[in-house]
Every structure is written in C-alpha cells, then in structure tokens.
PDB file of C-alpha atoms in Angstrom:
ATOM      1  CA  MET A   1     -59.599  26.865 127.537  1.00  0.00           C
ATOM      2  CA  ARG A   2     -62.081  28.757 126.375  1.00  0.00           C
ATOM      3  CA  HIS A   3     -62.482  31.986 127.443  1.00  0.00           C
ATOM      4  CA  ALA A   4     -65.640  34.373 126.813  1.00  0.00           C
ATOM      5  CA  PHE A   5     -65.427  37.537 126.684  1.00  0.00           C
ATOM      6  CA  LEU A   6     -68.819  39.545 127.976  1.00  0.00           C
ATOM      7  CA  MET A   7     -67.792  43.330 127.502  1.00  0.00           C
ATOM      8  CA  ASP A   8     -69.286  47.091 126.053  1.00  0.00           C
ATOM      9  CA  PRO A   9     -68.143  46.801 121.961  1.00  0.00           C
ATOM     10  CA  ILE A  10     -64.211  45.681 121.663  1.00  0.00           C
ATOM     11  CA  GLU A  11     -63.638  48.498 118.718  1.00  0.00           C
ATOM     12  CA  ARG A  12     -63.861  51.716 121.260  1.00  0.00           C
ATOM     13  CA  VAL A  13     -61.109  49.938 123.517  1.00  0.00           C
ATOM     14  CA  ARG A  14     -58.126  51.858 123.696  1.00  0.00           C
ATOM     15  CA  ILE A  15     -55.655  49.069 124.002  1.00  0.00           C
ATOM     16  CA  ASP A  16     -53.025  50.725 125.767  1.00  0.00           C
ATOM     17  CA  GLN A  17     -55.559  51.687 128.836  1.00  0.00           C
ATOM     18  CA  ASP A  18     -58.429  48.554 128.438  1.00  0.00           C
ATOM     19  CA  SER A  19     -57.771  45.977 131.628  1.00  0.00           C
ATOM     20  CA  THR A  20     -60.419  43.719 129.822  1.00  0.00           C
ATOM     21  CA  PHE A  21     -58.003  43.663 126.397  1.00  0.00           C
ATOM     22  CA  ALA A  22     -55.148  42.738 128.359  1.00  0.00           C
ATOM     23  CA  LEU A  23     -56.235  39.715 130.234  1.00  0.00           C
ATOM     24  CA  MET A  24     -57.443  38.618 126.406  1.00  0.00           C
ATOM     25  CA  MET A  25     -54.442  39.034 125.259  1.00  0.00           C
ATOM     26  CA  GLU A  26     -52.864  37.006 128.127  1.00  0.00           C
ATOM     27  CA  ALA A  27     -55.464  34.690 127.654  1.00  0.00           C
ATOM     28  CA  GLN A  28     -54.582  34.324 124.013  1.00  0.00           C
ATOM     29  CA  ARG A  29     -50.409  34.132 125.181  1.00  0.00           C
ATOM     30  CA  ARG A  30     -51.215  31.482 126.384  1.00  0.00           C
ATOM     31  CA  GLY A  31     -52.481  29.975 123.760  1.00  0.00           C
ATOM     32  CA  HIS A  32     -56.065  29.403 124.512  1.00  0.00           C
ATOM     33  CA  GLU A  33     -58.868  30.102 122.263  1.00  0.00           C
ATOM     34  CA  VAL A  34     -60.277  34.039 122.810  1.00  0.00           C
ATOM     35  CA  LEU A  35     -64.388  34.517 122.430  1.00  0.00           C
ATOM     36  CA  TYR A  36     -65.480  38.256 122.611  1.00  0.00           C
ATOM     37  CA  GLY A  37     -69.227  39.075 123.005  1.00  0.00           C
ATOM     38  CA  THR A  38     -72.109  42.048 124.394  1.00  0.00           C
ATOM     39  CA  ILE A  39     -74.348  40.963 127.090  1.00  0.00           C
ATOM     40  CA  ASP A  40     -76.896  42.019 124.690  1.00  0.00           C
ATOM     41  CA  GLY A  41     -76.599  38.016 123.636  1.00  0.00           C
ATOM     42  CA  LEU A  42     -76.584  36.518 126.977  1.00  0.00           C
ATOM     43  CA  ASP A  43     -80.254  34.358 127.163  1.00  0.00           C
ATOM     44  CA  GLN A  44     -81.019  31.008 128.685  1.00  0.00           C
ATOM     45  CA  ARG A  45     -82.671  27.988 127.100  1.00  0.00           C
ATOM     46  CA  GLY A  46     -83.794  24.877 128.839  1.00  0.00           C
ATOM     47  CA  GLY A  47     -82.326  26.053 131.761  1.00  0.00           C
ATOM     48  CA  ARG A  48     -78.890  27.064 129.643  1.00  0.00           C
ATOM     49  CA  ALA A  49     -76.913  30.327 129.888  1.00  0.00           C
ATOM     50  CA  ARG A  50     -76.615  31.600 126.086  1.00  0.00           C
ATOM     51  CA  ALA A  51     -74.520  33.978 123.969  1.00  0.00           C
ATOM     52  CA  ILE A  52     -73.826  34.361 120.571  1.00  0.00           C
ATOM     53  CA  LEU A  53     -70.519  34.950 120.149  1.00  0.00           C
ATOM     54  CA  SER A  54     -67.444  35.379 118.118  1.00  0.00           C
ATOM     55  CA  THR A  55     -63.831  33.592 118.303  1.00  0.00           C
ATOM     56  CA  ALA A  56     -61.928  37.666 118.709  1.00  0.00           C
ATOM     57  CA  THR A  57     -57.974  37.290 116.923  1.00  0.00           C
ATOM     58  CA  LEU A  58     -56.034  40.654 119.034  1.00  0.00           C
ATOM     59  CA  ARG A  59     -53.168  42.452 117.681  1.00  0.00           C
ATOM     60  CA  ALA A  60     -51.659  45.330 120.324  1.00  0.00           C
ATOM     61  CA  VAL A  61     -51.284  47.945 117.316  1.00  0.00           C
ATOM     62  CA  GLN A  62     -54.115  50.392 118.355  1.00  0.00           C
ATOM     63  CA  ASP A  63     -57.568  50.728 115.685  1.00  0.00           C
ATOM     64  CA  ASP A  64     -56.698  47.281 114.253  1.00  0.00           C
ATOM     65  CA  HIS A  65     -56.819  44.800 117.195  1.00  0.00           C
ATOM     66  CA  VAL A  66     -59.311  42.916 116.418  1.00  0.00           C
ATOM     67  CA  THR A  67     -60.590  40.696 113.582  1.00  0.00           C
ATOM     68  CA  LEU A  68     -63.736  38.650 114.496  1.00  0.00           C
ATOM     69  CA  GLY A  69     -64.963  35.499 113.137  1.00  0.00           C
ATOM     70  CA  PRO A  70     -68.744  35.071 112.285  1.00  0.00           C
ATOM     71  CA  ALA A  71     -71.412  35.037 115.831  1.00  0.00           C
ATOM     72  CA  ALA A  72     -72.473  32.350 116.248  1.00  0.00           C
ATOM     73  CA  ARG A  73     -74.970  30.538 119.617  1.00  0.00           C
ATOM     74  CA  HIS A  74     -72.922  29.192 122.295  1.00  0.00           C
ATOM     75  CA  ASP A  75     -73.789  27.571 125.358  1.00  0.00           C
ATOM     76  CA  LEU A  76     -71.565  28.878 127.766  1.00  0.00           C
ATOM     77  CA  GLY A  77     -71.572  25.768 129.755  1.00  0.00           C
ATOM     78  CA  ASP A  78     -69.852  24.619 127.576  1.00  0.00           C
ATOM     79  CA  LEU A  79     -66.862  26.707 128.197  1.00  0.00           C
ATOM     80  CA  ASP A  80     -64.378  27.286 130.754  1.00  0.00           C
ATOM     81  CA  VAL A  81     -64.198  30.601 131.315  1.00  0.00           C
ATOM     82  CA  ILE A  82     -66.313  33.487 131.291  1.00  0.00           C
ATOM     83  CA  TRP A  83     -65.046  36.601 132.788  1.00  0.00           C
ATOM     84  CA  MET A  84     -67.999  39.478 132.956  1.00  0.00           C
ATOM     85  CA  ARG A  85     -66.291  42.659 131.962  1.00  0.00           C
ATOM     86  CA  LYS A  86     -69.351  45.104 131.197  1.00  0.00           C
ATOM     87  CA  ASP A  87     -68.520  48.085 132.368  1.00  0.00           C
ATOM     88  CA  PRO A  88     -70.964  50.708 134.765  1.00  0.00           C
ATOM     89  CA  PRO A  89     -73.894  51.568 135.557  1.00  0.00           C
ATOM     90  CA  PHE A  90     -74.636  48.875 137.519  1.00  0.00           C
ATOM     91  CA  ASP A  91     -78.259  48.828 136.971  1.00  0.00           C
ATOM     92  CA  MET A  92     -81.146  46.512 136.702  1.00  0.00           C
ATOM     93  CA  GLY A  93     -79.478  45.784 133.598  1.00  0.00           C
ATOM     94  CA  TYR A  94     -76.995  43.662 134.872  1.00  0.00           C
ATOM     95  CA  ILE A  95     -78.263  42.106 137.906  1.00  0.00           C
ATOM     96  CA  PHE A  96     -80.460  40.202 134.878  1.00  0.00           C
ATOM     97  CA  CYS A  97     -77.406  39.047 133.382  1.00  0.00           C
ATOM     98  CA  THR A  98     -76.172  37.667 136.513  1.00  0.00           C
ATOM     99  CA  TYR A  99     -79.344  35.756 136.619  1.00  0.00           C
ATOM    100  CA  LEU A 100     -77.805  33.930 133.556  1.00  0.00           C
ATOM    101  CA  LEU A 101     -74.351  33.343 134.445  1.00  0.00           C
ATOM    102  CA  ASP A 102     -75.696  31.634 137.784  1.00  0.00           C
ATOM    103  CA  LEU A 103     -76.673  29.286 135.544  1.00  0.00           C
ATOM    104  CA  ALA A 104     -72.587  29.261 133.236  1.00  0.00           C
ATOM    105  CA  SER A 105     -71.487  29.259 136.583  1.00  0.00           C
ATOM    106  CA  ARG A 106     -72.627  25.749 137.867  1.00  0.00           C
ATOM    107  CA  ASP A 107     -70.463  24.442 134.805  1.00  0.00           C
ATOM    108  CA  ALA A 108     -67.736  27.995 133.728  1.00  0.00           C
ATOM    109  CA  LEU A 109     -66.052  29.825 136.046  1.00  0.00           C
ATOM    110  CA  VAL A 110     -67.168  32.831 136.670  1.00  0.00           C
ATOM    111  CA  VAL A 111     -64.568  35.594 136.708  1.00  0.00           C
ATOM    112  CA  ASN A 112     -66.190  37.759 138.871  1.00  0.00           C
ATOM    113  CA  HIS A 113     -69.271  35.533 140.240  1.00  0.00           C
ATOM    114  CA  PRO A 114     -71.798  36.544 139.910  1.00  0.00           C
ATOM    115  CA  ASP A 115     -73.274  36.472 143.423  1.00  0.00           C
ATOM    116  CA  GLY A 116     -70.387  38.497 144.305  1.00  0.00           C
ATOM    117  CA  LEU A 117     -71.339  41.228 141.650  1.00  0.00           C
ATOM    118  CA  ARG A 118     -74.785  41.156 143.011  1.00  0.00           C
ATOM    119  CA  ALA A 119     -73.746  41.604 147.575  1.00  0.00           C
ATOM    120  CA  MET A 120     -70.403  43.773 147.370  1.00  0.00           C
ATOM    121  CA  ASN A 121     -71.744  47.223 145.903  1.00  0.00           C
ATOM    122  CA  GLU A 122     -68.457  49.193 145.983  1.00  0.00           C
ATOM    123  CA  LYS A 123     -69.445  51.600 148.171  1.00  0.00           C
ATOM    124  CA  ALA A 124     -72.177  49.523 151.178  1.00  0.00           C
ATOM    125  CA  TRP A 125     -69.836  46.122 150.628  1.00  0.00           C
ATOM    126  CA  ALA A 126     -66.772  48.061 152.644  1.00  0.00           C
ATOM    127  CA  MET A 127     -68.843  48.815 155.937  1.00  0.00           C
ATOM    128  CA  ALA A 128     -69.203  45.346 157.257  1.00  0.00           C
ATOM    129  CA  PHE A 129     -65.176  46.824 157.942  1.00  0.00           C
ATOM    130  CA  PRO A 130     -66.029  49.955 159.800  1.00  0.00           C
ATOM    131  CA  GLU A 131     -62.285  49.389 161.449  1.00  0.00           C
ATOM    132  CA  LEU A 132     -61.416  49.470 158.078  1.00  0.00           C
ATOM    133  CA  VAL A 133     -63.518  53.176 156.494  1.00  0.00           C
ATOM    134  CA  PRO A 134     -63.955  56.349 157.040  1.00  0.00           C
ATOM    135  CA  ASP A 135     -66.891  57.904 159.932  1.00  0.00           C
ATOM    136  CA  SER A 136     -69.478  56.254 157.709  1.00  0.00           C
ATOM    137  CA  LEU A 137     -73.208  57.152 157.249  1.00  0.00           C
ATOM    138  CA  ILE A 138     -75.692  55.025 154.471  1.00  0.00           C
ATOM    139  CA  THR A 139     -79.295  57.524 154.622  1.00  0.00           C
ATOM    140  CA  GLN A 140     -82.149  59.070 152.599  1.00  0.00           C
ATOM    141  CA  SER A 141     -82.868  61.590 155.696  1.00  0.00           C
ATOM    142  CA  GLU A 142     -82.276  65.507 154.117  1.00  0.00           C
ATOM    143  CA  GLY A 143     -82.011  66.301 157.846  1.00  0.00           C
ATOM    144  CA  ASP A 144     -79.493  63.767 159.082  1.00  0.00           C
ATOM    145  CA  LEU A 145     -77.286  64.539 156.194  1.00  0.00           C
ATOM    146  CA  LYS A 146     -76.998  67.704 157.247  1.00  0.00           C
ATOM    147  CA  ASP A 147     -76.499  66.526 160.414  1.00  0.00           C
ATOM    148  CA  PHE A 148     -73.544  64.378 159.725  1.00  0.00           C
ATOM    149  CA  ALA A 149     -72.043  67.689 157.708  1.00  0.00           C
ATOM    150  CA  GLU A 150     -72.112  69.655 161.207  1.00  0.00           C
ATOM    151  CA  GLU A 151     -70.937  66.947 163.614  1.00  0.00           C
ATOM    152  CA  LEU A 152     -67.572  66.373 160.946  1.00  0.00           C
ATOM    153  CA  GLY A 153     -67.017  69.933 159.498  1.00  0.00           C
ATOM    154  CA  ALA A 154     -66.740  67.991 155.822  1.00  0.00           C
ATOM    155  CA  ILE A 155     -68.246  65.142 154.195  1.00  0.00           C
ATOM    156  CA  VAL A 156     -68.449  63.318 150.448  1.00  0.00           C
ATOM    157  CA  VAL A 157     -71.530  62.414 149.172  1.00  0.00           C
ATOM    158  CA  LYS A 158     -72.018  59.206 146.348  1.00  0.00           C
ATOM    159  CA  PRO A 159     -74.801  57.525 144.908  1.00  0.00           C
ATOM    160  CA  LEU A 160     -74.812  54.270 146.204  1.00  0.00           C
ATOM    161  CA  ASP A 161     -75.273  52.797 142.582  1.00  0.00           C
ATOM    162  CA  GLY A 162     -72.599  55.614 140.825  1.00  0.00           C
ATOM    163  CA  ASN A 163     -69.483  54.687 139.306  1.00  0.00           C
ATOM    164  CA  GLY A 164     -66.413  56.422 137.680  1.00  0.00           C
ATOM    165  CA  GLY A 165     -66.759  59.665 140.635  1.00  0.00           C
ATOM    166  CA  GLU A 166     -70.182  60.273 139.568  1.00  0.00           C
ATOM    167  CA  GLY A 167     -72.360  62.522 141.099  1.00  0.00           C
ATOM    168  CA  VAL A 168     -69.685  62.733 143.764  1.00  0.00           C
ATOM    169  CA  PHE A 169     -70.468  65.778 145.844  1.00  0.00           C
ATOM    170  CA  ILE A 170     -68.302  67.979 149.339  1.00  0.00           C
ATOM    171  CA  VAL A 171     -70.388  68.878 151.161  1.00  0.00           C
ATOM    172  CA  LYS A 172     -69.550  71.612 154.095  1.00  0.00           C
ATOM    173  CA  ALA A 173     -70.808  72.495 156.895  1.00  0.00           C
ATOM    174  CA  GLU A 174     -71.412  75.949 155.877  1.00  0.00           C
ATOM    175  CA  ASP A 175     -72.097  75.216 152.181  1.00  0.00           C
ATOM    176  CA  PRO A 176     -74.891  77.557 150.718  1.00  0.00           C
ATOM    177  CA  ASN A 177     -75.311  75.093 148.153  1.00  0.00           C
ATOM    178  CA  ARG A 178     -75.560  72.502 150.673  1.00  0.00           C
ATOM    179  CA  GLY A 179     -79.251  71.761 150.823  1.00  0.00           C
ATOM    180  CA  VAL A 180     -79.746  71.740 146.695  1.00  0.00           C
ATOM    181  CA  ILE A 181     -76.841  68.708 146.984  1.00  0.00           C
ATOM    182  CA  LEU A 182     -78.545  66.159 149.379  1.00  0.00           C
ATOM    183  CA  GLU A 183     -81.476  67.316 147.429  1.00  0.00           C
ATOM    184  CA  THR A 184     -80.362  66.973 144.411  1.00  0.00           C
ATOM    185  CA  SER A 185     -78.560  63.080 145.361  1.00  0.00           C
ATOM    186  CA  THR A 186     -81.295  61.737 147.072  1.00  0.00           C
ATOM    187  CA  ARG A 187     -83.796  63.330 144.932  1.00  0.00           C
ATOM    188  CA  HIS A 188     -85.708  65.118 147.403  1.00  0.00           C
ATOM    189  CA  GLY A 189     -85.250  62.046 150.197  1.00  0.00           C
ATOM    190  CA  SER A 190     -86.478  59.170 148.243  1.00  0.00           C
ATOM    191  CA  ARG A 191     -82.945  57.408 146.984  1.00  0.00           C
ATOM    192  CA  LYS A 192     -79.863  56.188 149.417  1.00  0.00           C
ATOM    193  CA  VAL A 193     -76.767  57.848 148.821  1.00  0.00           C
ATOM    194  CA  LEU A 194     -73.259  57.298 151.730  1.00  0.00           C
ATOM    195  CA  ALA A 195     -71.698  60.057 152.974  1.00  0.00           C
ATOM    196  CA  GLN A 196     -68.316  59.442 154.361  1.00  0.00           C
ATOM    197  CA  ARG A 197     -66.120  61.628 156.735  1.00  0.00           C
ATOM    198  CA  TYR A 198     -64.075  64.300 153.701  1.00  0.00           C
ATOM    199  CA  LEU A 199     -60.377  62.944 153.688  1.00  0.00           C
ATOM    200  CA  PRO A 200     -57.785  65.711 153.070  1.00  0.00           C
ATOM    201  CA  GLU A 201     -55.570  63.556 151.977  1.00  0.00           C
ATOM    202  CA  ALA A 202     -57.825  63.341 149.087  1.00  0.00           C
ATOM    203  CA  LYS A 203     -56.114  66.151 147.886  1.00  0.00           C
ATOM    204  CA  ASP A 204     -52.546  63.559 147.292  1.00  0.00           C
ATOM    205  CA  GLY A 205     -54.049  61.272 145.197  1.00  0.00           C
ATOM    206  CA  ASP A 206     -56.502  57.799 145.542  1.00  0.00           C
ATOM    207  CA  LYS A 207     -54.709  54.425 145.594  1.00  0.00           C
ATOM    208  CA  ARG A 208     -55.938  52.716 143.162  1.00  0.00           C
ATOM    209  CA  ILE A 209     -55.562  49.009 144.808  1.00  0.00           C
ATOM    210  CA  ILE A 210     -55.556  44.804 142.310  1.00  0.00           C
ATOM    211  CA  LEU A 211     -56.428  41.852 144.033  1.00  0.00           C
ATOM    212  CA  VAL A 212     -55.926  38.938 142.596  1.00  0.00           C
ATOM    213  CA  ASP A 213     -57.706  36.073 144.527  1.00  0.00           C
ATOM    214  CA  GLY A 214     -57.845  37.902 147.006  1.00  0.00           C
ATOM    215  CA  VAL A 215     -54.501  39.478 147.532  1.00  0.00           C
ATOM    216  CA  ALA A 216     -52.915  42.295 146.662  1.00  0.00           C
ATOM    217  CA  VAL A 217     -50.891  42.734 143.630  1.00  0.00           C
ATOM    218  CA  GLY A 218     -49.704  46.508 142.520  1.00  0.00           C
ATOM    219  CA  ALA A 219     -50.536  49.974 142.987  1.00  0.00           C
ATOM    220  CA  CYS A 220     -51.156  53.293 141.360  1.00  0.00           C
ATOM    221  CA  LEU A 221     -52.028  56.716 142.644  1.00  0.00           C
ATOM    222  CA  ARG A 222     -54.724  59.100 140.343  1.00  0.00           C
ATOM    223  CA  VAL A 223     -53.673  62.253 141.627  1.00  0.00           C
ATOM    224  CA  PRO A 224     -56.867  64.378 141.173  1.00  0.00           C
ATOM    225  CA  SER A 225     -56.309  67.849 138.673  1.00  0.00           C
ATOM    226  CA  GLY A 226     -56.713  69.992 140.985  1.00  0.00           C
ATOM    227  CA  VAL A 227     -59.590  72.096 139.368  1.00  0.00           C
ATOM    228  CA  ASP A 228     -62.035  69.090 139.495  1.00  0.00           C
ATOM    229  CA  HIS A 229     -61.679  66.749 143.116  1.00  0.00           C
ATOM    230  CA  ARG A 230     -62.145  63.197 141.580  1.00  0.00           C
ATOM    231  CA  GLY A 231     -59.257  60.756 141.640  1.00  0.00           C
ATOM    232  CA  ASN A 232     -60.798  59.512 138.776  1.00  0.00           C
ATOM    233  CA  ILE A 233     -58.607  59.756 135.745  1.00  0.00           C
ATOM    234  CA  HIS A 234     -61.380  60.204 132.744  1.00  0.00           C
ATOM    235  CA  VAL A 235     -62.456  63.572 134.822  1.00  0.00           C
ATOM    236  CA  GLY A 236     -58.557  64.709 133.891  1.00  0.00           C
ATOM    237  CA  ALA A 237     -56.824  62.749 137.718  1.00  0.00           C
ATOM    238  CA  GLN A 238     -53.090  62.411 136.651  1.00  0.00           C
ATOM    239  CA  VAL A 239     -51.505  58.671 138.152  1.00  0.00           C
ATOM    240  CA  ALA A 240     -48.322  58.117 139.286  1.00  0.00           C
ATOM    241  CA  ALA A 241     -46.799  55.828 140.811  1.00  0.00           C
ATOM    242  CA  CYS A 242     -46.805  54.579 144.792  1.00  0.00           C
ATOM    243  CA  GLU A 243     -45.502  51.906 147.201  1.00  0.00           C
ATOM    244  CA  LEU A 244     -47.722  50.079 148.976  1.00  0.00           C
ATOM    245  CA  THR A 245     -48.129  51.077 152.944  1.00  0.00           C
ATOM    246  CA  ALA A 246     -48.421  49.136 155.664  1.00  0.00           C
ATOM    247  CA  ARG A 247     -51.879  50.137 156.084  1.00  0.00           C
ATOM    248  CA  ASP A 248     -52.477  49.685 152.810  1.00  0.00           C
ATOM    249  CA  ARG A 249     -51.656  46.250 153.550  1.00  0.00           C
ATOM    250  CA  GLU A 250     -53.786  44.736 157.043  1.00  0.00           C
ATOM    251  CA  ILE A 251     -56.764  46.544 154.206  1.00  0.00           C
ATOM    252  CA  CYS A 252     -56.248  44.064 152.160  1.00  0.00           C
ATOM    253  CA  GLU A 253     -55.136  41.698 154.352  1.00  0.00           C
ATOM    254  CA  ALA A 254     -58.533  41.830 156.471  1.00  0.00           C
ATOM    255  CA  ILE A 255     -61.076  42.023 153.198  1.00  0.00           C
ATOM    256  CA  GLY A 256     -59.016  39.763 151.094  1.00  0.00           C
ATOM    257  CA  PRO A 257     -60.147  35.925 151.616  1.00  0.00           C
ATOM    258  CA  ALA A 258     -64.308  37.108 152.552  1.00  0.00           C
ATOM    259  CA  LEU A 259     -62.687  38.897 148.499  1.00  0.00           C
ATOM    260  CA  SER A 260     -61.627  35.117 147.620  1.00  0.00           C
ATOM    261  CA  GLU A 261     -64.215  32.982 149.398  1.00  0.00           C
ATOM    262  CA  ALA A 262     -66.730  34.889 146.663  1.00  0.00           C
ATOM    263  CA  GLY A 263     -65.280  33.887 143.708  1.00  0.00           C
ATOM    264  CA  GLN A 264     -64.171  37.780 144.010  1.00  0.00           C
ATOM    265  CA  ILE A 265     -61.127  36.982 141.432  1.00  0.00           C
ATOM    266  CA  PHE A 266     -59.794  40.314 139.866  1.00  0.00           C
ATOM    267  CA  VAL A 267     -61.118  43.023 142.422  1.00  0.00           C
ATOM    268  CA  GLY A 268     -59.262  46.647 142.770  1.00  0.00           C
ATOM    269  CA  ILE A 269     -60.128  48.947 145.500  1.00  0.00           C
ATOM    270  CA  ASP A 270     -59.643  52.379 146.318  1.00  0.00           C
ATOM    271  CA  VAL A 271     -57.747  53.505 149.580  1.00  0.00           C
ATOM    272  CA  ILE A 272     -57.493  57.570 150.352  1.00  0.00           C
ATOM    273  CA  GLY A 273     -54.911  57.600 153.106  1.00  0.00           C
ATOM    274  CA  ASP A 274     -55.439  55.223 155.990  1.00  0.00           C
ATOM    275  CA  TYR A 275     -59.452  54.451 154.975  1.00  0.00           C
ATOM    276  CA  LEU A 276     -60.656  51.902 152.956  1.00  0.00           C
ATOM    277  CA  THR A 277     -63.058  53.393 150.050  1.00  0.00           C
ATOM    278  CA  GLU A 278     -64.114  51.681 147.786  1.00  0.00           C
ATOM    279  CA  VAL A 279     -64.266  48.132 146.559  1.00  0.00           C
ATOM    280  CA  ASN A 280     -64.885  47.369 143.392  1.00  0.00           C
ATOM    281  CA  VAL A 281     -66.272  44.126 141.674  1.00  0.00           C
ATOM    282  CA  THR A 282     -67.054  44.161 138.278  1.00  0.00           C
ATOM    283  CA  SER A 283     -65.022  46.192 136.186  1.00  0.00           C
ATOM    284  CA  PRO A 284     -61.620  46.983 137.883  1.00  0.00           C
ATOM    285  CA  THR A 285     -59.053  49.055 135.643  1.00  0.00           C
ATOM    286  CA  CYS A 286     -55.936  50.183 135.785  1.00  0.00           C
ATOM    287  CA  ILE A 287     -53.892  46.927 134.757  1.00  0.00           C
ATOM    288  CA  HIS A 288     -51.252  48.876 132.651  1.00  0.00           C
ATOM    289  CA  GLU A 289     -50.399  51.818 134.702  1.00  0.00           C
ATOM    290  CA  ILE A 290     -49.661  49.137 137.529  1.00  0.00           C
ATOM    291  CA  ASN A 291     -47.633  47.660 135.639  1.00  0.00           C
ATOM    292  CA  GLY A 292     -46.448  50.854 133.685  1.00  0.00           C
ATOM    293  CA  PHE A 293     -45.001  51.526 137.642  1.00  0.00           C
ATOM    294  CA  ASP A 294     -44.534  48.595 138.798  1.00  0.00           C
ATOM    295  CA  GLY A 295     -42.725  46.339 135.932  1.00  0.00           C
ATOM    296  CA  ILE A 296     -44.853  43.690 136.671  1.00  0.00           C
ATOM    297  CA  ARG A 297     -48.078  41.635 134.235  1.00  0.00           C
ATOM    298  CA  ILE A 298     -51.234  41.630 136.651  1.00  0.00           C
ATOM    299  CA  GLU A 299     -53.093  40.402 133.826  1.00  0.00           C
ATOM    300  CA  ALA A 300     -50.715  37.251 133.404  1.00  0.00           C
ATOM    301  CA  LEU A 301     -51.079  36.735 137.484  1.00  0.00           C
ATOM    302  CA  THR A 302     -54.800  36.645 137.178  1.00  0.00           C
ATOM    303  CA  LEU A 303     -55.124  33.742 134.635  1.00  0.00           C
ATOM    304  CA  ASP A 304     -52.051  31.943 136.888  1.00  0.00           C
ATOM    305  CA  ALA A 305     -54.839  32.869 139.813  1.00  0.00           C
ATOM    306  CA  VAL A 306     -57.961  31.483 137.757  1.00  0.00           C
ATOM    307  CA  GLU A 307     -56.771  28.263 135.619  1.00  0.00           C
ATOM    308  CA  ALA A 308     -55.478  27.527 139.326  1.00  0.00           C
ATOM    309  CA  ARG A 309     -59.240  27.463 140.123  1.00  0.00           C
ATOM    310  CA  LEU A 310     -59.814  25.275 137.403  1.00  0.00           C
ATOM    311  CA  LYS A 311     -57.350  22.151 137.793  1.00  0.00           C
ATOM    312  CA  GLY A 312     -57.889  22.874 141.459  1.00  0.00           C
TER     313      GLY A 312
END
C-alpha cells in the first residue's frame, strides 16, 4: 500500500514522543510505501486533490531518523491512505485543507475523515453527551460566565479553538482577577468559550485514552506539575500508568460508535475523574507513553484497523 503522511516538518520530530512517526514506522515495517509532505503542498487541479510528497525511509535514530527522496506532486486519489496529522491550531487554514481532503476521500482512505475533522470540535462535540461531561456552558457573555462561576464556586474556561492547554484558566467566584480573565478569554465578549465545573480530581491527573476505530485500546495519566494546573506534557505534566475504569469504558462505549461511523479511526479523549472533557480527532498523541506502560503497540492496532477498512 501507499501511505501519505501530511504533518509538520519531520526533521523536527522527537522520535521517542511523536505518534505520527510511530505510525509511519509501522507502515514501513509492514512493507508499505511511506510518503511524507506538509500541508503547504496541498492543492487541486481539475477536481483532483494533489500534494507535494517525498518518499521517506525511516530509522529509529534521533536526528538521523529520515532520508527523503526527491519531492514530486502526487494525485492523492492514486494513493491508498492519507494521514492528516498536522498539529493544531485548528484554524481556517486547516479547514481549507480538509476541503481538499474531501476530494481525495472519494478514492483514498483519509485518516481521520475530513468530515469529522471539521465537525468534531475538541471541546464542543462532547456536549452532545451531557451525561458524560461536567456541568458546561458555551457562551461569549461575560455576565453569564460570572453567574456560572458564582453558581459552581470554581470553573475552568477554555477557548474552543485552543490546543495544548493554551488559554485554559481556573476561575474561582471570589478571584479578584475574574473579570480580567473573562474579558481576555472572550475577547471582551466577542468570542465564545467553553466553561465547565472545575473538577478537583484534575490535581490527580488528566487521563488520555486512545480509541482505535471506536474501541478503547489503552490509556495513560498526565499529572500536573503542581506549579501549573494543566495536564499537558509540554508544560511539565508527568506521565504515569493507569487502568481503564468501568466509567472510562462506559464513556468510550457511548461515543465510540459515533466516532467510528464518522471515520475517526485514531482518536484521543481526555477524562478527568468520571467526566469526559475533550475529544481529540485532529492529531492525538501518547502512543509511546501508553505502549511503554501497557506493553502494547497502538500503532500496530491502528494499522490493523486501517487495513481492515480498506479490505472491507
């Protein structure tokens, strides 16, 4: 098979942390052709989506991990699998790329399917499952957010288009900075944000669960440093082993069929305590961390699911 990976510059990846590199290595291990490109090279001509791609030969040696062949323009519909692995931000430039991937998806398998990439916002999509999420409010009204904080005592406020913990605030009802935080988050009432009841369990960790074609396959816990309240690895959270609880499985079984039906083959969800907080379909991570704790190979399970879809 021929796999094209659209991603950030491959020369910069940390091969012991990057989930896309793990998927690429697994495709190569199976004897598939691996092609690499960035979204800058995406275009269309005559109703056909194209991309500038190079063949990639991969090695598990940091800073000598890839040899690229000559770059050439390829018709994406002539390939078998196209992996959209561009890291956020999820902005209009990203949306425009999904329009081109729509064209490619008529002939090739796009992972994840562009319809879902557009529709399944990390913060907002889970609101369709109110029984799974904390008390939540999406609004741009500073007054409503203040009332929400007063009602619950403490809330978390997040931008709907943020990533990596950027712009996430804990807002307490008595916080003298509350007004400034809400002004900043909503851009003086011009931008909608997600506010949720603050979950004290967040101090114990933010659980990342990976679902492959709608089925939970493994998890790890990202524990805040204490200095920073966010459970994001790049801001200092530590990764720990964890088990999937009965509630975790209930959450995954509730949303898994919808994810699979929408062609979202490789998904990461975040769970704090007993509540679903985010659904990441754009570029989920933590393959290496979960593999190390659980003794599994999520990249192999993902390629199995992709190959099953192609055969089916």
